[in-house]
Short mmCIF file of C-alpha atoms in Angstrom, two decimals:
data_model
loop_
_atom_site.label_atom_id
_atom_site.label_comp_id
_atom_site.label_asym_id
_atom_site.label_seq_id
_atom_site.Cartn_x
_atom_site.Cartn_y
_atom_site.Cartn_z
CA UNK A 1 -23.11 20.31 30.98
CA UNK A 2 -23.26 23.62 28.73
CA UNK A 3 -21.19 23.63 25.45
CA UNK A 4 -20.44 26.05 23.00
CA UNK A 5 -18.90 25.80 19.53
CA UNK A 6 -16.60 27.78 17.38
CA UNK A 7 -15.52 27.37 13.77
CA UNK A 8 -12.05 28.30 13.37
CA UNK A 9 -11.31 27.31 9.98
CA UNK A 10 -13.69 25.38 7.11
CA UNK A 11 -13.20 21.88 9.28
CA UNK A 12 -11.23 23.33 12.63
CA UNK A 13 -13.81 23.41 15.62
CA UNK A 14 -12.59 24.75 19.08
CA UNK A 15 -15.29 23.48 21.85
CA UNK A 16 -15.81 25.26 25.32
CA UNK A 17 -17.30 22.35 27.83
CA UNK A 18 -18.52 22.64 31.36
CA UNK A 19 -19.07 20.30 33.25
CA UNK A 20 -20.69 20.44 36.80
CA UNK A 21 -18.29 20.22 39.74
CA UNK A 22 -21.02 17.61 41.50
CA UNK A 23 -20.18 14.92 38.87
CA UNK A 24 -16.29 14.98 38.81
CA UNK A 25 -16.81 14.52 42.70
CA UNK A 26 -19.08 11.85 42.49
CA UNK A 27 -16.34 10.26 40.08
CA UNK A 28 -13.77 11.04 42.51
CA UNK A 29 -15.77 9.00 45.59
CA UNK A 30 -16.52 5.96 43.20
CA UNK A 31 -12.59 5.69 42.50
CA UNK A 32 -11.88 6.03 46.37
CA UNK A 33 -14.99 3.61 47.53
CA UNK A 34 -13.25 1.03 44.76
CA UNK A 35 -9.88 1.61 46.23
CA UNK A 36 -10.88 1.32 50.04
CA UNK A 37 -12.49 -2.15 49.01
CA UNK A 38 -9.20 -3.40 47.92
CA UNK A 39 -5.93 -1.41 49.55
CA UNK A 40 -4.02 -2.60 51.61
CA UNK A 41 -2.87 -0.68 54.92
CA UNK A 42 -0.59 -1.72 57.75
CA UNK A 43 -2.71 -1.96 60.74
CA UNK A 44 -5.94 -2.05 58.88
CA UNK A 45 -7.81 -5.60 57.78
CA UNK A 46 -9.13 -4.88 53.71
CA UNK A 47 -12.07 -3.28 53.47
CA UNK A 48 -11.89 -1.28 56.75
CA UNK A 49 -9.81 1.23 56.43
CA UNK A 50 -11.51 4.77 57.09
CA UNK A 51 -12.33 6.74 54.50
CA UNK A 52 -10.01 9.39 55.75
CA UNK A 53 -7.24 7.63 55.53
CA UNK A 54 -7.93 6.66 51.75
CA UNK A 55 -8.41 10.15 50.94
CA UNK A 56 -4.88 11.26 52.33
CA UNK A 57 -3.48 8.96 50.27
CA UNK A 58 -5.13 8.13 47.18
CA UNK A 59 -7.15 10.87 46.04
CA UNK A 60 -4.65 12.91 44.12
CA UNK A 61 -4.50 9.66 41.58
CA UNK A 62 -8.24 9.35 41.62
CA UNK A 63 -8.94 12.56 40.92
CA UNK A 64 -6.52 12.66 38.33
CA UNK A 65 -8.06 9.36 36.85
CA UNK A 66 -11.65 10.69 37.10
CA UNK A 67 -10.85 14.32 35.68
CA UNK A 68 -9.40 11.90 32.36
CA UNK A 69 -12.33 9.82 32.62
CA UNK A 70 -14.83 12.78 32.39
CA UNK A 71 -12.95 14.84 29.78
CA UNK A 72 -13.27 11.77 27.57
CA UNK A 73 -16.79 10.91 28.62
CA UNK A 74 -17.71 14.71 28.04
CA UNK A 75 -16.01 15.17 24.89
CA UNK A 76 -17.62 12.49 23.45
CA UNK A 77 -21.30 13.54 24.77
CA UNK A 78 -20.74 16.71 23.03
CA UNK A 79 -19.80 16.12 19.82
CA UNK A 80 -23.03 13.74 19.68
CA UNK A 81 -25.11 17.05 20.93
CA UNK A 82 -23.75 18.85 18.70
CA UNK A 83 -23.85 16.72 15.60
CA UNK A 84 -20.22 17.05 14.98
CA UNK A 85 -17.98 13.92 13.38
CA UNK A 86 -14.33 14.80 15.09
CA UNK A 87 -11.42 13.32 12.73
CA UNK A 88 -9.25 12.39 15.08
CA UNK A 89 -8.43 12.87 18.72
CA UNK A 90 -8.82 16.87 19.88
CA UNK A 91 -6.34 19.13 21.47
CA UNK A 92 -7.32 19.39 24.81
CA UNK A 93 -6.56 23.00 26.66
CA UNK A 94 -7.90 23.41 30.82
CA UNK A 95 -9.46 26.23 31.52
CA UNK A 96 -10.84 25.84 34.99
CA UNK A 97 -9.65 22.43 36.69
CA UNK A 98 -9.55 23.34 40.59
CA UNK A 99 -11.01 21.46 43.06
CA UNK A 100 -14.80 22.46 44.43
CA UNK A 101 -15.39 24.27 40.96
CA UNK A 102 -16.63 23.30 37.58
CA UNK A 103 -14.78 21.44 35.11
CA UNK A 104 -13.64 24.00 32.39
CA UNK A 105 -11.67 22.94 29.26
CA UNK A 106 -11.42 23.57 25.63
CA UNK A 107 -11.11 20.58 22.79
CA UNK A 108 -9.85 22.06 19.44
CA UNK A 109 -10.37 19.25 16.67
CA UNK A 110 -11.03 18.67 12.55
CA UNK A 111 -14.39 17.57 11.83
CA UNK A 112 -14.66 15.74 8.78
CA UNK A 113 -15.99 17.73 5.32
CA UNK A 114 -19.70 17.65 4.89
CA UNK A 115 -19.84 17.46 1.06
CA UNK A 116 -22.08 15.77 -2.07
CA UNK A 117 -20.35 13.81 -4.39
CA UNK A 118 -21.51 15.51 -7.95
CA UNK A 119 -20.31 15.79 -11.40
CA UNK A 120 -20.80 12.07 -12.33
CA UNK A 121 -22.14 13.32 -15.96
CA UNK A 122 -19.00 15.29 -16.38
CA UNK A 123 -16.39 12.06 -16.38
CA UNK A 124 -15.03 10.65 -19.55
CA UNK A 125 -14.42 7.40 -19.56
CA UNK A 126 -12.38 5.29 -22.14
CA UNK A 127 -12.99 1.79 -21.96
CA UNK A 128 -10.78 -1.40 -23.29
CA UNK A 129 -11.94 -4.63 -24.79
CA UNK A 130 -9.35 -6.98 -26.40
CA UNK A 131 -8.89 -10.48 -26.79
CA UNK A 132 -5.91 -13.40 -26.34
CA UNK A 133 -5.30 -14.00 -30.01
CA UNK A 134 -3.45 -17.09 -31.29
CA UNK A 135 -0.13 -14.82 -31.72
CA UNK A 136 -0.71 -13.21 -28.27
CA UNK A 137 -0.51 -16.92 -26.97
CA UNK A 138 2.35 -17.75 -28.65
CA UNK A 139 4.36 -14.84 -28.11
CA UNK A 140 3.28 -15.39 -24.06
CA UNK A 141 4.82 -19.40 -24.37
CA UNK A 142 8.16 -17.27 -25.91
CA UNK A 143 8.30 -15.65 -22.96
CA UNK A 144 8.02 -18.50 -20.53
CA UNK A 145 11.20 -20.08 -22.42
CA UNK A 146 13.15 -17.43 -22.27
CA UNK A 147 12.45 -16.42 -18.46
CA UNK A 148 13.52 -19.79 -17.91
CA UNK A 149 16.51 -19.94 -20.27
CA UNK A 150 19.50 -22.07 -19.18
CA UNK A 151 23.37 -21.31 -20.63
CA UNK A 152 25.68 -23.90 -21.74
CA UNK A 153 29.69 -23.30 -21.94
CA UNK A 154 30.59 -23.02 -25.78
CA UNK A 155 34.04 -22.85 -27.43
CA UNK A 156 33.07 -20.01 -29.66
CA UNK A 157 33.34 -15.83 -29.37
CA UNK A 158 30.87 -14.35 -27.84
CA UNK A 159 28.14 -12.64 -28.86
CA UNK A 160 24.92 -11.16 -27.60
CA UNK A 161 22.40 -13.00 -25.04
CA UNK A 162 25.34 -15.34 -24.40
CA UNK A 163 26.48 -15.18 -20.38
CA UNK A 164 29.97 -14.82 -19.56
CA UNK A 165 31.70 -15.37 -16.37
CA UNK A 166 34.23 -12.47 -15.67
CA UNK A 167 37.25 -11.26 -13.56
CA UNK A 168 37.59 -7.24 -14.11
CA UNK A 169 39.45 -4.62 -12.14
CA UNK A 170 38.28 -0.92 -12.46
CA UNK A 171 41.00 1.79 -12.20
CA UNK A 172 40.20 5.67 -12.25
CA UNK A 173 43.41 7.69 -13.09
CA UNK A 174 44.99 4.56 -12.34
CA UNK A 175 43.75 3.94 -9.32
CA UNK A 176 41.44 1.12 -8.24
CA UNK A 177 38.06 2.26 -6.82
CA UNK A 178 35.82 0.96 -4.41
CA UNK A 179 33.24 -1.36 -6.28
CA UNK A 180 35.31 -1.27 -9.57
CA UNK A 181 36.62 -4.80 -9.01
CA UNK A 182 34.96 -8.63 -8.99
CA UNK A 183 35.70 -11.75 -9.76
CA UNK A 184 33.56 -14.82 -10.75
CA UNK A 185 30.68 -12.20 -12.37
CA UNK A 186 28.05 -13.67 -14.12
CA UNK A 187 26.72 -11.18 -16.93
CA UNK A 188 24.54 -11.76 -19.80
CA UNK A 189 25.51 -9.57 -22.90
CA UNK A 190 23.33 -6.78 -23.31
CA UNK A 191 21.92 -6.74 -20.22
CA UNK A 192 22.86 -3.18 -19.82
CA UNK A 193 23.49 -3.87 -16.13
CA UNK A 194 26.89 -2.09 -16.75
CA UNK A 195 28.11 0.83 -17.57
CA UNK A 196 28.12 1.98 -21.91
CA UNK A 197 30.75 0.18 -23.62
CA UNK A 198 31.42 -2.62 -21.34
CA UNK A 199 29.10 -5.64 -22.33
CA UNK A 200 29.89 -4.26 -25.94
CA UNK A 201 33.55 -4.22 -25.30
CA UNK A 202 33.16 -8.29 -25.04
CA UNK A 203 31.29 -9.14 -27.62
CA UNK A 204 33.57 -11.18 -29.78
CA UNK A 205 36.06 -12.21 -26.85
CA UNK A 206 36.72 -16.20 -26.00
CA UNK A 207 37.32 -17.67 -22.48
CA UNK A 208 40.54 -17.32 -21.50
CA UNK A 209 41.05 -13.75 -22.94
CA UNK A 210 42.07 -10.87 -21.30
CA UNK A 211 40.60 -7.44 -22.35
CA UNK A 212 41.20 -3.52 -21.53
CA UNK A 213 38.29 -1.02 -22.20
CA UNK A 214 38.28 2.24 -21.62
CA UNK A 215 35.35 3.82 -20.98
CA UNK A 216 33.74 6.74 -19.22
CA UNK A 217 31.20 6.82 -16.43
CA UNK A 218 27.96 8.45 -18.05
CA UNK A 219 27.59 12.12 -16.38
CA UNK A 220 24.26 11.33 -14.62
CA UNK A 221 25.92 8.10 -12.61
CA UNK A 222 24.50 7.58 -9.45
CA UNK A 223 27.93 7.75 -7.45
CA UNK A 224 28.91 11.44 -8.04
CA UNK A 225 32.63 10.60 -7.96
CA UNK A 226 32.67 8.46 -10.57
CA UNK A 227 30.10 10.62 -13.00
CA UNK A 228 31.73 11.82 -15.90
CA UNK A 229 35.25 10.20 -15.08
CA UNK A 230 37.19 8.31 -17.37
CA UNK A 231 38.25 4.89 -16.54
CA UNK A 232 39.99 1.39 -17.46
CA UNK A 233 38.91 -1.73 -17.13
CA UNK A 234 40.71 -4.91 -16.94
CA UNK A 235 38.98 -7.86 -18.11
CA UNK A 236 39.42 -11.44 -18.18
CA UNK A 237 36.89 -13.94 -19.44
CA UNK A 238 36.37 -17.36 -17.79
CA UNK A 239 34.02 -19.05 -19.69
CA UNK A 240 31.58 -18.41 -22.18
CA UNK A 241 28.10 -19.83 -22.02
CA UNK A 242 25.60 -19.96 -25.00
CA UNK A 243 21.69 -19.65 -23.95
CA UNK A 244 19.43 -22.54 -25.16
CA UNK A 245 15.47 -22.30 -24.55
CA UNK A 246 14.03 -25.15 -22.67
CA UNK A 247 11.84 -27.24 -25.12
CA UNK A 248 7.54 -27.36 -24.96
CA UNK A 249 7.56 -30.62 -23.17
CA UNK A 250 6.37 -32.05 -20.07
CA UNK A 251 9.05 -31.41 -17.94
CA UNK A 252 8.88 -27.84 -18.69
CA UNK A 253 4.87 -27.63 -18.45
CA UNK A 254 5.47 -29.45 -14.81
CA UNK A 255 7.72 -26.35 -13.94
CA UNK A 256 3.96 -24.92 -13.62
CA UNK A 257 2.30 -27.33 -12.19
CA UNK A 258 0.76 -28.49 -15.30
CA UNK A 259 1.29 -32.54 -16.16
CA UNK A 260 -0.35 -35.22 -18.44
CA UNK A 261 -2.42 -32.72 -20.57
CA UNK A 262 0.03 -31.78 -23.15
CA UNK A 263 1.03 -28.80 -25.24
CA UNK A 264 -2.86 -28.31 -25.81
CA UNK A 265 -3.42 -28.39 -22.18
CA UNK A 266 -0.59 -26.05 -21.30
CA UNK A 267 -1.71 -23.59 -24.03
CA UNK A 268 -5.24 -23.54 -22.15
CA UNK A 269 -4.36 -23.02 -18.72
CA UNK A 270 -1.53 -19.77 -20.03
CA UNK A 271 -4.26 -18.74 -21.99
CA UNK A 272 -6.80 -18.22 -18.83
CA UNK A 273 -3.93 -16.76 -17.19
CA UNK A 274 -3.44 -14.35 -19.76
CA UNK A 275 -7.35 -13.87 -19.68
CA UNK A 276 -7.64 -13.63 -16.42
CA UNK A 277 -4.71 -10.65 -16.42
CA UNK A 278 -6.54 -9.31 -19.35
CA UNK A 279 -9.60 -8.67 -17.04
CA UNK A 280 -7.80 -7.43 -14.41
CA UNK A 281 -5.43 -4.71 -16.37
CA UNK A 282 -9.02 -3.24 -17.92
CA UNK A 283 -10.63 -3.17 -15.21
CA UNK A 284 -8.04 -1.36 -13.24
CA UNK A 285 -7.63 1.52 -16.56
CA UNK A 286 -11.35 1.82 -15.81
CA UNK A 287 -11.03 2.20 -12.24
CA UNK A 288 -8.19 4.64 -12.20
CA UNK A 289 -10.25 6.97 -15.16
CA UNK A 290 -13.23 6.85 -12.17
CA UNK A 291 -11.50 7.82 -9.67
CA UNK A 292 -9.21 10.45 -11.46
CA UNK A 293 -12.83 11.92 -12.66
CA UNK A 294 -13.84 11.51 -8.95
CA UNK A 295 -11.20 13.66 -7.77
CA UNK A 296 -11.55 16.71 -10.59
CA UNK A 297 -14.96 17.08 -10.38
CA UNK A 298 -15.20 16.88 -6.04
CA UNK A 299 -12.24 19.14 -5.13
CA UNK A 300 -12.79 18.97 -0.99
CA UNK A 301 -10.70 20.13 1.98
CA UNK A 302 -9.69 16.97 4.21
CA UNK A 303 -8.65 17.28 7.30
CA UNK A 304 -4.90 17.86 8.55
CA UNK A 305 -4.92 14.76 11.22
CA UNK A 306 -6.16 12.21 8.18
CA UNK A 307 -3.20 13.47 5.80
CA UNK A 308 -0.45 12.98 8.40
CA UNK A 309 -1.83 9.59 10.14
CA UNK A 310 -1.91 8.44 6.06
CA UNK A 311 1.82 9.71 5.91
CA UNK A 312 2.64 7.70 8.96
CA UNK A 313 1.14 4.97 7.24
CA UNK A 314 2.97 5.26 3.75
CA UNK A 315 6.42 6.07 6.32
CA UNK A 316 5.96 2.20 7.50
CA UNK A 317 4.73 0.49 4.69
CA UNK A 318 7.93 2.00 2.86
CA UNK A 319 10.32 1.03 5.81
CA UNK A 320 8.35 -2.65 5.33
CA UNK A 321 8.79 -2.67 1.92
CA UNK A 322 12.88 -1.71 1.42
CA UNK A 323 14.08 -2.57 4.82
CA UNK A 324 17.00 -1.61 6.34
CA UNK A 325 17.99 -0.10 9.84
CA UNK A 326 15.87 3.65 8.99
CA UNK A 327 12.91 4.03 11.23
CA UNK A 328 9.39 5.14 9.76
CA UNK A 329 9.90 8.90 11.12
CA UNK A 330 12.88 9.51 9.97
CA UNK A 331 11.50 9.39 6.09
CA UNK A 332 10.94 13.17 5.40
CA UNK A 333 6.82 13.48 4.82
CA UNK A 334 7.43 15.25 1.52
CA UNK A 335 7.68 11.47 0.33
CA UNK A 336 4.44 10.79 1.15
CA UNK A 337 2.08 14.04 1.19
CA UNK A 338 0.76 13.75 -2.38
CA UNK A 339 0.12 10.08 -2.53
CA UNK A 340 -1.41 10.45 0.88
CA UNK A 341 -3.63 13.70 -0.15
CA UNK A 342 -5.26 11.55 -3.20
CA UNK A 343 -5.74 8.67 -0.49
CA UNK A 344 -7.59 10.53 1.84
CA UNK A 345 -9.52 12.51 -0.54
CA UNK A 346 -10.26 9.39 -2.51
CA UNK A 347 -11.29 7.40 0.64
CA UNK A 348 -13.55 10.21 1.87
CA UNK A 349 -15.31 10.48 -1.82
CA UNK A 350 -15.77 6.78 -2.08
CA UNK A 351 -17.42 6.68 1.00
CA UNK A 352 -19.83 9.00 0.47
CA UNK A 353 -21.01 7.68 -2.57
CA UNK A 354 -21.78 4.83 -0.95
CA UNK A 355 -23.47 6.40 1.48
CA UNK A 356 -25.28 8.50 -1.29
CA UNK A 357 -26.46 5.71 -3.29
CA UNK A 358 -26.82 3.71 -0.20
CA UNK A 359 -24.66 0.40 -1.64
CA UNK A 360 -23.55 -2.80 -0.24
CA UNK A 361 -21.23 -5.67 -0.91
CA UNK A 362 -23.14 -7.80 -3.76
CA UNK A 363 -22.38 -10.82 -2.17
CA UNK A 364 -23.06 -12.94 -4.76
CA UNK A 365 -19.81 -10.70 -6.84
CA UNK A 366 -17.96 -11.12 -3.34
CA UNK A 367 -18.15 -15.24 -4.69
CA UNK A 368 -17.53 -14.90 -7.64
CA UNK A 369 -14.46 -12.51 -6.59
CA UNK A 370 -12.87 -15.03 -4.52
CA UNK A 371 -13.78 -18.20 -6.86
CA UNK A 372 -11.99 -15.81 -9.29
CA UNK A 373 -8.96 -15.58 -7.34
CA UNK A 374 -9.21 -19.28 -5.93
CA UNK A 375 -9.01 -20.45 -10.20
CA UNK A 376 -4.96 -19.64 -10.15
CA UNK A 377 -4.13 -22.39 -7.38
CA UNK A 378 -4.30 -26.56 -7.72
CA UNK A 379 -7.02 -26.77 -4.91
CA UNK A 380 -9.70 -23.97 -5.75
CA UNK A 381 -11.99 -25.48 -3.56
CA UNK A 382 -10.10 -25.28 -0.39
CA UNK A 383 -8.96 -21.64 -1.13
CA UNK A 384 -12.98 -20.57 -0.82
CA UNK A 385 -13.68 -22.46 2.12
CA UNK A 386 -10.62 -20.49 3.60
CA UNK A 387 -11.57 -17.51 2.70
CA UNK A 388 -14.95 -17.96 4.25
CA UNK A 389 -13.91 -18.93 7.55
CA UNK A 390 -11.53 -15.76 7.53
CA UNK A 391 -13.82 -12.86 8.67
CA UNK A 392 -10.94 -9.94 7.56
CA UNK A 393 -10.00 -11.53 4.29
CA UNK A 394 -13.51 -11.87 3.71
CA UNK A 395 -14.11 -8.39 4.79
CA UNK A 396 -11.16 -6.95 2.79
CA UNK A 397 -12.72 -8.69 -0.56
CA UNK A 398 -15.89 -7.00 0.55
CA UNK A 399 -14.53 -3.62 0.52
CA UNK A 400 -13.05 -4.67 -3.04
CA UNK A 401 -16.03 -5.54 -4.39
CA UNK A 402 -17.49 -2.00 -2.56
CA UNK A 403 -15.18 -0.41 -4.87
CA UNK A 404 -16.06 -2.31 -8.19
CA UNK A 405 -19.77 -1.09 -7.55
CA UNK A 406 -18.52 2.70 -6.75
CA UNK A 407 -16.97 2.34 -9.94
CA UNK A 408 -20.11 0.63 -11.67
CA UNK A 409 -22.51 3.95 -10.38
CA UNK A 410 -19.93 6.12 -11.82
CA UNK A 411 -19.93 4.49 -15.11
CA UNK A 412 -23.94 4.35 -15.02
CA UNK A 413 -24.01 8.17 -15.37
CA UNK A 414 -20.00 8.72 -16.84
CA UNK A 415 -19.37 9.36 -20.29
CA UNK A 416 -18.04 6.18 -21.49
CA UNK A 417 -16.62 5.47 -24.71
CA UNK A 418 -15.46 1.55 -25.59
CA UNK A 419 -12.31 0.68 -28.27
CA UNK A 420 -11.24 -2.11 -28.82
CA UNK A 421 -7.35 -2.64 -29.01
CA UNK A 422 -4.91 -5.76 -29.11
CA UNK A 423 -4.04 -7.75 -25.98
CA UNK A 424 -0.98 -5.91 -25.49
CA UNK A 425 -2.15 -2.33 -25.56
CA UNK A 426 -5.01 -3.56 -22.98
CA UNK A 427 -2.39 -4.70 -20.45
CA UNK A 428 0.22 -2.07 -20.70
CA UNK A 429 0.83 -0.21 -17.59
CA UNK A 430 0.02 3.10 -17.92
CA UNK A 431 3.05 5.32 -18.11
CA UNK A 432 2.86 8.19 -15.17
CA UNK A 433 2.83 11.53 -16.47
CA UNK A 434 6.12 13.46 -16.84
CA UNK A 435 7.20 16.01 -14.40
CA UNK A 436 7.62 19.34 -15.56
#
């Protein structure tokens, strides 16, 4: 087999393989000698008919078969000669493909970058510590009440936070427009789920009372027909229903699964949730610091083939994710091609520091990992033994854990600096950077 090799482009590769005429024959027989043992020929018992015969009319699928078989086989002997690491499948182009001659054909393909992770020293690193405080707790049991706030009708105006049940009719120039009208509306004053001036335009009104507000559509309104329009709305209010907090007692701590330990008790198992979170929202500010450094100090060139398969990817998880009747190819891949970029470039950088400093899963972290995640639910227990008889959720937690210890060499050579803030700055969300 002779082989040649041409670099088109920084990762592009365009092959030249020959391969001897003698061995796409001898695949061509083996096919035929399989098919004689088996076909099945008026006037012939199996397994005797001549050889002949078979030829006339089976070898044009054989060969066809065996010239795929070889360009695969081939291919895939070559790259190994040559030392190359294809990413993805090549472009194949025939050259010479006639019978009684040598196999000629050309594979174009990406090879993956051949690169060394550096500038570890370079990445600054700002890492959280905080702790629950008393107040942090007690603002988190506030919340809990009010997420599970029930309304009761009332007799009085109403005001702010209070729900009101609503019939309105929208009208545009005195015209009624399409999703201007409802009846039977539940909304909860101040909301903001409708338009400026509405909610405000019932504050103070009783059940029973009819209202007209006019009001204008804000300019930036998602339905461009309506943007910037004045309009009138006709409103009549049901009822009126007053919100009252659920009290800290065992019925509400049995909402979440919590019974017979109390206040005390319910304060200690929100308070290793909110620890548990706490861990999780540092270590992920960390994480995303690492791998932002990772990425500005390893600019690489990935290959074309990884950037659209991860596009294809992003297409479906999207279409999984929203629904709907669109199909995956249909999204334009402007969507997806800088999340995907980071992804691949990421993925490929990440690897190869693994492969640099020659890690594996701590498997001792992958158990604590799991236990970690098996604390939230009544049956811990059961959760790790499920896990462990799993092989891909193990293996996914694995990779995790990969991660964490990417991230750990990193911050063995980063420049890391620790502040300590309150519970809530540590678990904000870190807001995206604006667009220019």
């Amino acid at each position: 087999m002779q082989v040649s090799v041409e670099n088109t482009s920084a990762l592009e590769r365009r092959m030249t393989i020959g391969v001897p005429a003698e061995r796409i024959e001898a695949e061509v027989n083996k096919r035929l000698q399989q098919t004689a043992q088996k076909a099945k020929i008026p006037g012939f018992r199996p397994g005797k008919v001549p050889m002949s015969v078979i030829r006339q009319r089976y070898e044009a699928d054989a060969r066809q078969e065996a010239l795929g078989n070889v360009i695969q086989a081939s291919f895939y002997e070559a790259v190994v000669e040559q030392k190359l690491n294809p990413a993805g499948a090549p472009s194949v182009e025939p050259k010479v493909f006639e019978k009684g001659k040598d196999l000629e054909y050309v594979a174009t393909f990406e090879v993956f970058p051949e690169f060394e992770v550096t500038g570890l020293d370079t990445i600054a690193i700002e890492r959280l510590s905080a702790e629950v405080a008393d107040a942090d707790l007690d603002k988190m049991l506030d919340v809990l009440r009010k997420q599970n706030t029930r309304f009761e009708v009332t007799d009085r105006a109403a005001q702010n936070d209070d729900q009101l049940n609503i019939d309105f009719v929208g009208k545009v120039d005195g015209e009624a427009f399409a999703g201007g009208s409802a009846t039977g509306t539940q909304l909860v004053l101040g909301s903001g789920r409708m338009i400026p001036g509405f909610e405000e335009g019932l504050v103070g009104a009783k059940a029973g009372e009819e209202r007209v507000l006019k009001l204008t559509f804000p300019a930036d309104y998602q339905n461009l027909d309506l943007a910037g329009k004045e309009a009138e709305f006709t409103v009549t209010v049901n009822t009126v229903s007053e919100p009252k907090l659920p009290e800290l007692n065992e019925e509400f701590f049995a909402q979440f699964g919590i019974k017979e330990t109390g206040l005390e008790g319910f304060r200690t198992e929100v308070r290793k949730n909110m620890e548990r979170e706490l861990r999780q929202a540092i270590k992920s500010k960390v994480k995303n610091q690492v791998m932002d450094g990772l990425l500005a100090a390893n600019p690489i060139e990935v290959p074309k083939s990884l950037l659209s398969n991860e596009v294809d990817r992003l297409r479906v998880q999207a279409v999984q994710q929203f629904g709907g009747n669109i199909k995956p190819d249909q999204l334009p891949a402007e969507l997806f091609e800088e999340q995907a970029q980071r992804r691949v470039v990421l993925g490929l950088i990440v690897a190869e520091v693994v492969k640099q400093f020659d890690l594996k899963p701590d498997e001792d972290r992958v158990r604590e990992m799991i236990q970690e995640m098996a604390s939230a639910y009544q049956e811990p227990e059961q959760v790790v033994a499920w896990y462990y008889k799993n092989d891909t959720q193990l293996n996914e937690v694995r990779s995790v854990v990969l991660e964490e210890q990417v991230v750990d060499t990193v911050l063995q050579k980063a420049k890391v600096t620790d502040k300590a803030v309150s519970y809530e700055e540590a678990v904000k969300p870190v807001e995206a950077p604006q667009a220019d």
